[in-house]
Short mmCIF file of C-alpha atoms in Angstrom, two decimals:
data_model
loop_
_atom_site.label_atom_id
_atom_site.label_comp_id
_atom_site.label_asym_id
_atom_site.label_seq_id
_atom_site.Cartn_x
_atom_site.Cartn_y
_atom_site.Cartn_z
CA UNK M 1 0.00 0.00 0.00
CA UNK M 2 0.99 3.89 -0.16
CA UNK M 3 0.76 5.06 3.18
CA UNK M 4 0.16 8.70 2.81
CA UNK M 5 -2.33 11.46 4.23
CA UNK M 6 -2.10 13.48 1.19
CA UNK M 7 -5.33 14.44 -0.36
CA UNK M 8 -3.77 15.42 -3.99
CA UNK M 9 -2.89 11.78 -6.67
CA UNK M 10 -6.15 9.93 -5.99
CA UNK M 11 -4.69 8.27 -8.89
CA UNK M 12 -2.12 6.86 -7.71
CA UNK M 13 -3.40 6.08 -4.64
CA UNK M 14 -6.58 3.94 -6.11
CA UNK M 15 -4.05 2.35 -8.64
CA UNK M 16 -1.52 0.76 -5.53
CA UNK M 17 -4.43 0.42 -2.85
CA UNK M 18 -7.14 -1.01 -4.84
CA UNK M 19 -5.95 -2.22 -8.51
CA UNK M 20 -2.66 -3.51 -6.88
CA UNK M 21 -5.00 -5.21 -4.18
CA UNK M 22 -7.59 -6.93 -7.07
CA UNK M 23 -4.53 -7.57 -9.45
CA UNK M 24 -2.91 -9.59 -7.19
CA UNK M 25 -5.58 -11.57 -6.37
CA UNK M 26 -6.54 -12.36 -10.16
CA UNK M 27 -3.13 -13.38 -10.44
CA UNK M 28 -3.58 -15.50 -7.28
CA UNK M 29 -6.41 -17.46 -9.00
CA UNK M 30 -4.85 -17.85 -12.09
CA UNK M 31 -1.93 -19.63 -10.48
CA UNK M 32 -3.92 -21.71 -8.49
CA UNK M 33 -3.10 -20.44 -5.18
CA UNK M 34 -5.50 -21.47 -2.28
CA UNK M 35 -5.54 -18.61 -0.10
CA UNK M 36 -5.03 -14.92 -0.16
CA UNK M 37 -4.36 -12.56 3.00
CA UNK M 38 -5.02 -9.07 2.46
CA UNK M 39 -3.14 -6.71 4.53
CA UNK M 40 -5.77 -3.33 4.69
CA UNK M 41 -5.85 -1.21 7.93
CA UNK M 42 -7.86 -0.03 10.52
CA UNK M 43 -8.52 2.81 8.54
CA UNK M 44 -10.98 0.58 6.41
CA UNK M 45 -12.95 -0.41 9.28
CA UNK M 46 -13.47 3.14 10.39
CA UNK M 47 -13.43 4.94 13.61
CA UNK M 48 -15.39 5.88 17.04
CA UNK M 49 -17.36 8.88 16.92
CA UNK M 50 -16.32 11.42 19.58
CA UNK M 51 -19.25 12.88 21.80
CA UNK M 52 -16.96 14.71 24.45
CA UNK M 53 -15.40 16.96 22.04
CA UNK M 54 -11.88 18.48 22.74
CA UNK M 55 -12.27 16.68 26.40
CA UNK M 56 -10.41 14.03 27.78
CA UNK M 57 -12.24 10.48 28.52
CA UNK M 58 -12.67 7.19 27.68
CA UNK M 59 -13.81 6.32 23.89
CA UNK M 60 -17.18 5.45 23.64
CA UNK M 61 -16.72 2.20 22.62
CA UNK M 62 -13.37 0.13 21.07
CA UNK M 63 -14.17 -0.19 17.37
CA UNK M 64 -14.36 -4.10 16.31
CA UNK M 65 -14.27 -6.06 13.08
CA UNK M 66 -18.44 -5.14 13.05
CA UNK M 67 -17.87 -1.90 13.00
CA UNK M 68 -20.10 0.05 10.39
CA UNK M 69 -17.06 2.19 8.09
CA UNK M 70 -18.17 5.79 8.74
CA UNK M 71 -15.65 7.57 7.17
CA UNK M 72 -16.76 7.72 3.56
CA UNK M 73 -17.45 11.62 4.25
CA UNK M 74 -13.97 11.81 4.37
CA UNK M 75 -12.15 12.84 1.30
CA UNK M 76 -9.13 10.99 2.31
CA UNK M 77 -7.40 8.81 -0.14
CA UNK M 78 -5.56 6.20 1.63
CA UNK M 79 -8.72 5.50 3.93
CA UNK M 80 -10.73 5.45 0.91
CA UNK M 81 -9.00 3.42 -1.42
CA UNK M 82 -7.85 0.92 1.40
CA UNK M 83 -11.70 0.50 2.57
CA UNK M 84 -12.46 0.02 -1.41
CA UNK M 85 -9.82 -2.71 -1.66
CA UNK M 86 -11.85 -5.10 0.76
CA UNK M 87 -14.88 -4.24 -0.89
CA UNK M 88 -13.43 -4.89 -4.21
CA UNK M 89 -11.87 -8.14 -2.98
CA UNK M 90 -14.90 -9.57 -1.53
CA UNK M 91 -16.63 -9.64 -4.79
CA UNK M 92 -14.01 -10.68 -6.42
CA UNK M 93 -14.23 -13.78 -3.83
CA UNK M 94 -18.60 -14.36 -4.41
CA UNK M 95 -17.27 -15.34 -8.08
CA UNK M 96 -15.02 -18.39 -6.86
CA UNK M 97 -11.05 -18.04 -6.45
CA UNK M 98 -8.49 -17.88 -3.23
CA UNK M 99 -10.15 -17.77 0.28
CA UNK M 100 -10.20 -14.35 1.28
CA UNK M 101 -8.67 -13.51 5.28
CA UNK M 102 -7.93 -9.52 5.65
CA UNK M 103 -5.50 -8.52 8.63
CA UNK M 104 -6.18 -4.78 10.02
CA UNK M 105 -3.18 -3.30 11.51
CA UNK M 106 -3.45 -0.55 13.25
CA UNK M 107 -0.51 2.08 13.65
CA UNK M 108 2.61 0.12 13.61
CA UNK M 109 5.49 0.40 15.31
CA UNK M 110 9.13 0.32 13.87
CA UNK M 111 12.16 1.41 13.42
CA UNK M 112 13.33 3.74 10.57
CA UNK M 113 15.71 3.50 8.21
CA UNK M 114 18.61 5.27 10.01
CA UNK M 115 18.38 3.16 13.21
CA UNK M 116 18.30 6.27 15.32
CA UNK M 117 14.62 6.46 16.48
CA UNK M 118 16.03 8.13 19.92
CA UNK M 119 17.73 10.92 18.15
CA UNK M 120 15.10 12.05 15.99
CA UNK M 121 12.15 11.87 19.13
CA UNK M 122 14.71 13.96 21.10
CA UNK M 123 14.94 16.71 17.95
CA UNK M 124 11.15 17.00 17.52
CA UNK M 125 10.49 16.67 21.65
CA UNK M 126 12.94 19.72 22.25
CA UNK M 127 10.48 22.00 19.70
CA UNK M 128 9.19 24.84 21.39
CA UNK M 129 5.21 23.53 21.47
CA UNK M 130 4.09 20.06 21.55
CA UNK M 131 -0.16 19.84 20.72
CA UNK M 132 -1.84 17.78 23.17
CA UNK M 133 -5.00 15.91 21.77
CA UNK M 134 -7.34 14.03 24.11
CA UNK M 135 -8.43 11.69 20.82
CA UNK M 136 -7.60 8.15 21.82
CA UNK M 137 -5.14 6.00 19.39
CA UNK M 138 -4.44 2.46 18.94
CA UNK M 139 -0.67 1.61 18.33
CA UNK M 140 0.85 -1.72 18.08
CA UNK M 141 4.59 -3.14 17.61
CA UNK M 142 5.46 -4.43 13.85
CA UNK M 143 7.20 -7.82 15.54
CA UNK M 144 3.55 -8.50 16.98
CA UNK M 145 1.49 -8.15 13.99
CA UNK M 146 4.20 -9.75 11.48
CA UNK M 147 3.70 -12.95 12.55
CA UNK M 148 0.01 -12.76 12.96
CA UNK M 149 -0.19 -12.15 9.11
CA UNK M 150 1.09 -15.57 8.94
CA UNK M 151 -1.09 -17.25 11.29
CA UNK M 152 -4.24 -15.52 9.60
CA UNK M 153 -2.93 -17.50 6.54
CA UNK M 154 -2.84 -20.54 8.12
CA UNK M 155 -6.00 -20.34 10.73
CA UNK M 156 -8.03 -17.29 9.64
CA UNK M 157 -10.95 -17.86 8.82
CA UNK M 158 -12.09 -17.53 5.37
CA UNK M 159 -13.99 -14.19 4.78
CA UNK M 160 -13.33 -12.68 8.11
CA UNK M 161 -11.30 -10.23 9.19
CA UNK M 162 -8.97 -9.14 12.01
CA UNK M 163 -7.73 -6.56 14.07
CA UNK M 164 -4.09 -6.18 15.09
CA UNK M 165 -4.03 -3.41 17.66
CA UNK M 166 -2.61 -2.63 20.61
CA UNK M 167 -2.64 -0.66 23.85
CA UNK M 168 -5.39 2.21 23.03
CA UNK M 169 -4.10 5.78 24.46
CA UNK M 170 -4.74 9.49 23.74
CA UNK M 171 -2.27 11.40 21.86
CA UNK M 172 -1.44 13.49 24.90
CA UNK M 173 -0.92 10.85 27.03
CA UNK M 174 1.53 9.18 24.44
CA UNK M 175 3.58 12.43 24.43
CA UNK M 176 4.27 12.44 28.35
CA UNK M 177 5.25 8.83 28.40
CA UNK M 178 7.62 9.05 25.61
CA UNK M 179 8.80 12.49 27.27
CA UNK M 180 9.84 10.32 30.02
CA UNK M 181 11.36 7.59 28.42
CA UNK M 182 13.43 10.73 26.90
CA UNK M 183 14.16 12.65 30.41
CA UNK M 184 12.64 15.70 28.43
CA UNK M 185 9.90 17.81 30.03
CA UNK M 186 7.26 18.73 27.12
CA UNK M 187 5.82 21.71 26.57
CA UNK M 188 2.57 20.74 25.51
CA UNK M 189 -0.41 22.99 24.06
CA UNK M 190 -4.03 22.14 24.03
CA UNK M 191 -4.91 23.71 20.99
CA UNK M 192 -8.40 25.44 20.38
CA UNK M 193 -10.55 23.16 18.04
CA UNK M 194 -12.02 26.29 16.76
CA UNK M 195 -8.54 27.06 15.21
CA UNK M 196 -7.38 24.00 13.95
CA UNK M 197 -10.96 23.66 11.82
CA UNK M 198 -9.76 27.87 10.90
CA UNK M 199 -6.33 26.52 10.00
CA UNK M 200 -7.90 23.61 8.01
CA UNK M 201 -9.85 25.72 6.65
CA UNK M 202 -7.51 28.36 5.42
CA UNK M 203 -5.43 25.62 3.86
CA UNK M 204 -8.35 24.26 2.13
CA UNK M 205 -8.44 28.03 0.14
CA UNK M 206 -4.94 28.08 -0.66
CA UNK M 207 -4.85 24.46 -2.21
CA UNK M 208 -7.83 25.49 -4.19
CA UNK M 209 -6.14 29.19 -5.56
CA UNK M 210 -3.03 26.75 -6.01
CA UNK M 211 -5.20 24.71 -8.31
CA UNK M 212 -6.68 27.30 -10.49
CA UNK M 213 -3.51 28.55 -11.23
CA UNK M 214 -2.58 25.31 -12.53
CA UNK M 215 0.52 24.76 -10.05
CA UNK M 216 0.99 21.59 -8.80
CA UNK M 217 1.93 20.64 -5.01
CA UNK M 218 1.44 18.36 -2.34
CA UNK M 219 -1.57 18.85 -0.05
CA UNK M 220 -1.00 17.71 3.50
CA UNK M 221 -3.40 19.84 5.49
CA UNK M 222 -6.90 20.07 4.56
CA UNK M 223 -10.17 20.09 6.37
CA UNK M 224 -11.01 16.69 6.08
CA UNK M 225 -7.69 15.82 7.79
CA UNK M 226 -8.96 18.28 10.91
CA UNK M 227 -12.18 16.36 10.66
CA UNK M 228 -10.23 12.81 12.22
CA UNK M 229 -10.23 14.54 15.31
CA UNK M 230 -14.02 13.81 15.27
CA UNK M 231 -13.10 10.50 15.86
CA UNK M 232 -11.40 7.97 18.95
CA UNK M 233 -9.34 5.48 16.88
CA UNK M 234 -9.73 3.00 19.24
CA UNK M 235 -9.47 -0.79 19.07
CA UNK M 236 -10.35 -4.51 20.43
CA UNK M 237 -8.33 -7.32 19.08
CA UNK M 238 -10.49 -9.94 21.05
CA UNK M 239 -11.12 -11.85 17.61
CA UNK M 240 -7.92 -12.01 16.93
CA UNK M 241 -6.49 -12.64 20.79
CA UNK M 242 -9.08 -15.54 20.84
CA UNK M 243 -8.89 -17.44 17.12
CA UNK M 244 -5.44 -16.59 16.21
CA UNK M 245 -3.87 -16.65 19.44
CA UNK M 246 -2.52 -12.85 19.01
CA UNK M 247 -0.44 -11.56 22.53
CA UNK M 248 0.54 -8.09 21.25
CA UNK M 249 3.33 -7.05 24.23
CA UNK M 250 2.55 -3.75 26.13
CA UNK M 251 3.08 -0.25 24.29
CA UNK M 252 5.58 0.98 27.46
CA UNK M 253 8.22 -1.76 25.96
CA UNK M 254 7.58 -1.15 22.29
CA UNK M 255 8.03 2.26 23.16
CA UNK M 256 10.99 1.80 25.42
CA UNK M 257 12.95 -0.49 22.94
CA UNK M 258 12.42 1.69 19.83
CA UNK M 259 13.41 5.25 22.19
CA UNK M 260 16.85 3.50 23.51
CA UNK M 261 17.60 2.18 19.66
CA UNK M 262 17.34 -1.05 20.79
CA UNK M 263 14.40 -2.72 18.95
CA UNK M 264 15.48 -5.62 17.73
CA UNK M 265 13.84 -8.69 16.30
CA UNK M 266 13.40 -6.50 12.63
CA UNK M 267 16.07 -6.96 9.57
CA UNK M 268 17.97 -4.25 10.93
CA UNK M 269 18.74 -6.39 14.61
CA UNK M 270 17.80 -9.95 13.89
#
């Protein structure tokens, strides 16, 4: 998949996400091959709708593999094309071919590239403002869900789905506790909601005067994007604790291990 927030190459995005997603799986029939996991997102399940606004709290409810996709609205291209790509897949499934099992990460932990996770938290921690959301996020380590991608080939259920999440926590709250791991005090802001959506909303103008003058450029920051804060993206992995036998391990030591550079386990520390 393209993993991007960008609301600008729909085209691209529909032709990785989706077409890559249904080409693969023609191919998969045409070879013969018995089974076909589909690794989508949370994203294409959709999200908890906030009812305490900018407060903090518990989520209303943990979103589960029921959960009615209510983010159509959204003119957001990854969630859209990603939510599309199951849609697409499962009829491609009603006309006979490879059993169908889709995995839904949620957002993964890993390390990057350069191996120095620690260094770059400590750069962005030391900025002068930190903004402090009370939305509540679901992130889970890449070793955890890896290997559950292969178990959902081998005992998923054909059809079904599954979430890999884990430990659910509000953006704020994941700033302190990585301050700490960092021995850096934050400054954290509570930002207005009333000026993010005027932000949003001022971006929203200057992407469209960009776009009548016919200059191309990335778009990043649009209203729709303000709109996810709407939303609690908050998970159960029950389904997938109870058939497939998932233990995700505790956010503090996914967390701990990728802040001290010491997550190993990946290609870059077998």
């Amino acid at each position: 998949a393209w993993v991007n927030i960008r609301q600008d190459r729909l085209t691209q995005f529909t032709g990785i996400n989706t077409f890559g997603a249904t080409n693969l799986y023609q191919a998969a029939k045409a070879a013969g091959v018995k089974r076909f996991v589909q690794v989508s997102s949370v994203a294409a399940i959709g999200a908890v709708l906030r009812t305490i606004g900018d407060s903090p709290g518990h989520p209303n409810e943990l979103a589960d593999e029921d959960h009615e996709f209510n983010l159509r609205h959204l003119q957001i291209p990854y969630i859209l094309t990603k939510r599309a790509a199951e849609e697409e897949l499962m009829k491609l499934t009603a006309n006979g071919g490879p059993e169908l099992v889709i995995v839904n990460p949620s957002i993964m932990m890993a390390p990057s590239r350069t191996g120095d996770d620690r260094g770059k938290a400590i750069k962005r921690f030391n900025r002068p403002l930190l903004p402090g959301m009370h939305n509540w996020m679901n992130l889970v380590d890449i070793r955890d869900v890896a290997p559950m991608i292969v178990t959902a080939m081998l005992r998923g259920r054909p059809g079904n789905r599954y979430i890999l999440g884990g430990d659910n926590i509000t953006q704020r709250d994941l700033i302190l506790r990585v301050s700490a791991i960092l021995k850096i005090t934050p400054h954290v802001w509570s930002i207005p909601r009333g000026l993010v959506d005027f932000a949003g909303w001022c971006a929203g103008k200057y992407h469209d005067f960009r776009s009548k003058s016919g200059a191309g450029h990335k778009v990043s920051f649009y209203p729709d994007i303000v709109k996810l804060l709407d939303y609690d993206w908050a998970y159960s992995s029950q389904k997938a604790r109870t058939e497939l036998g998932f233990k995700p391990r505790a956010l503090f030591v996914s967390m701990k291990d990728l802040l001290t550079n010491d997550f190993r386990g990946t290609y870059l520390k077998p």
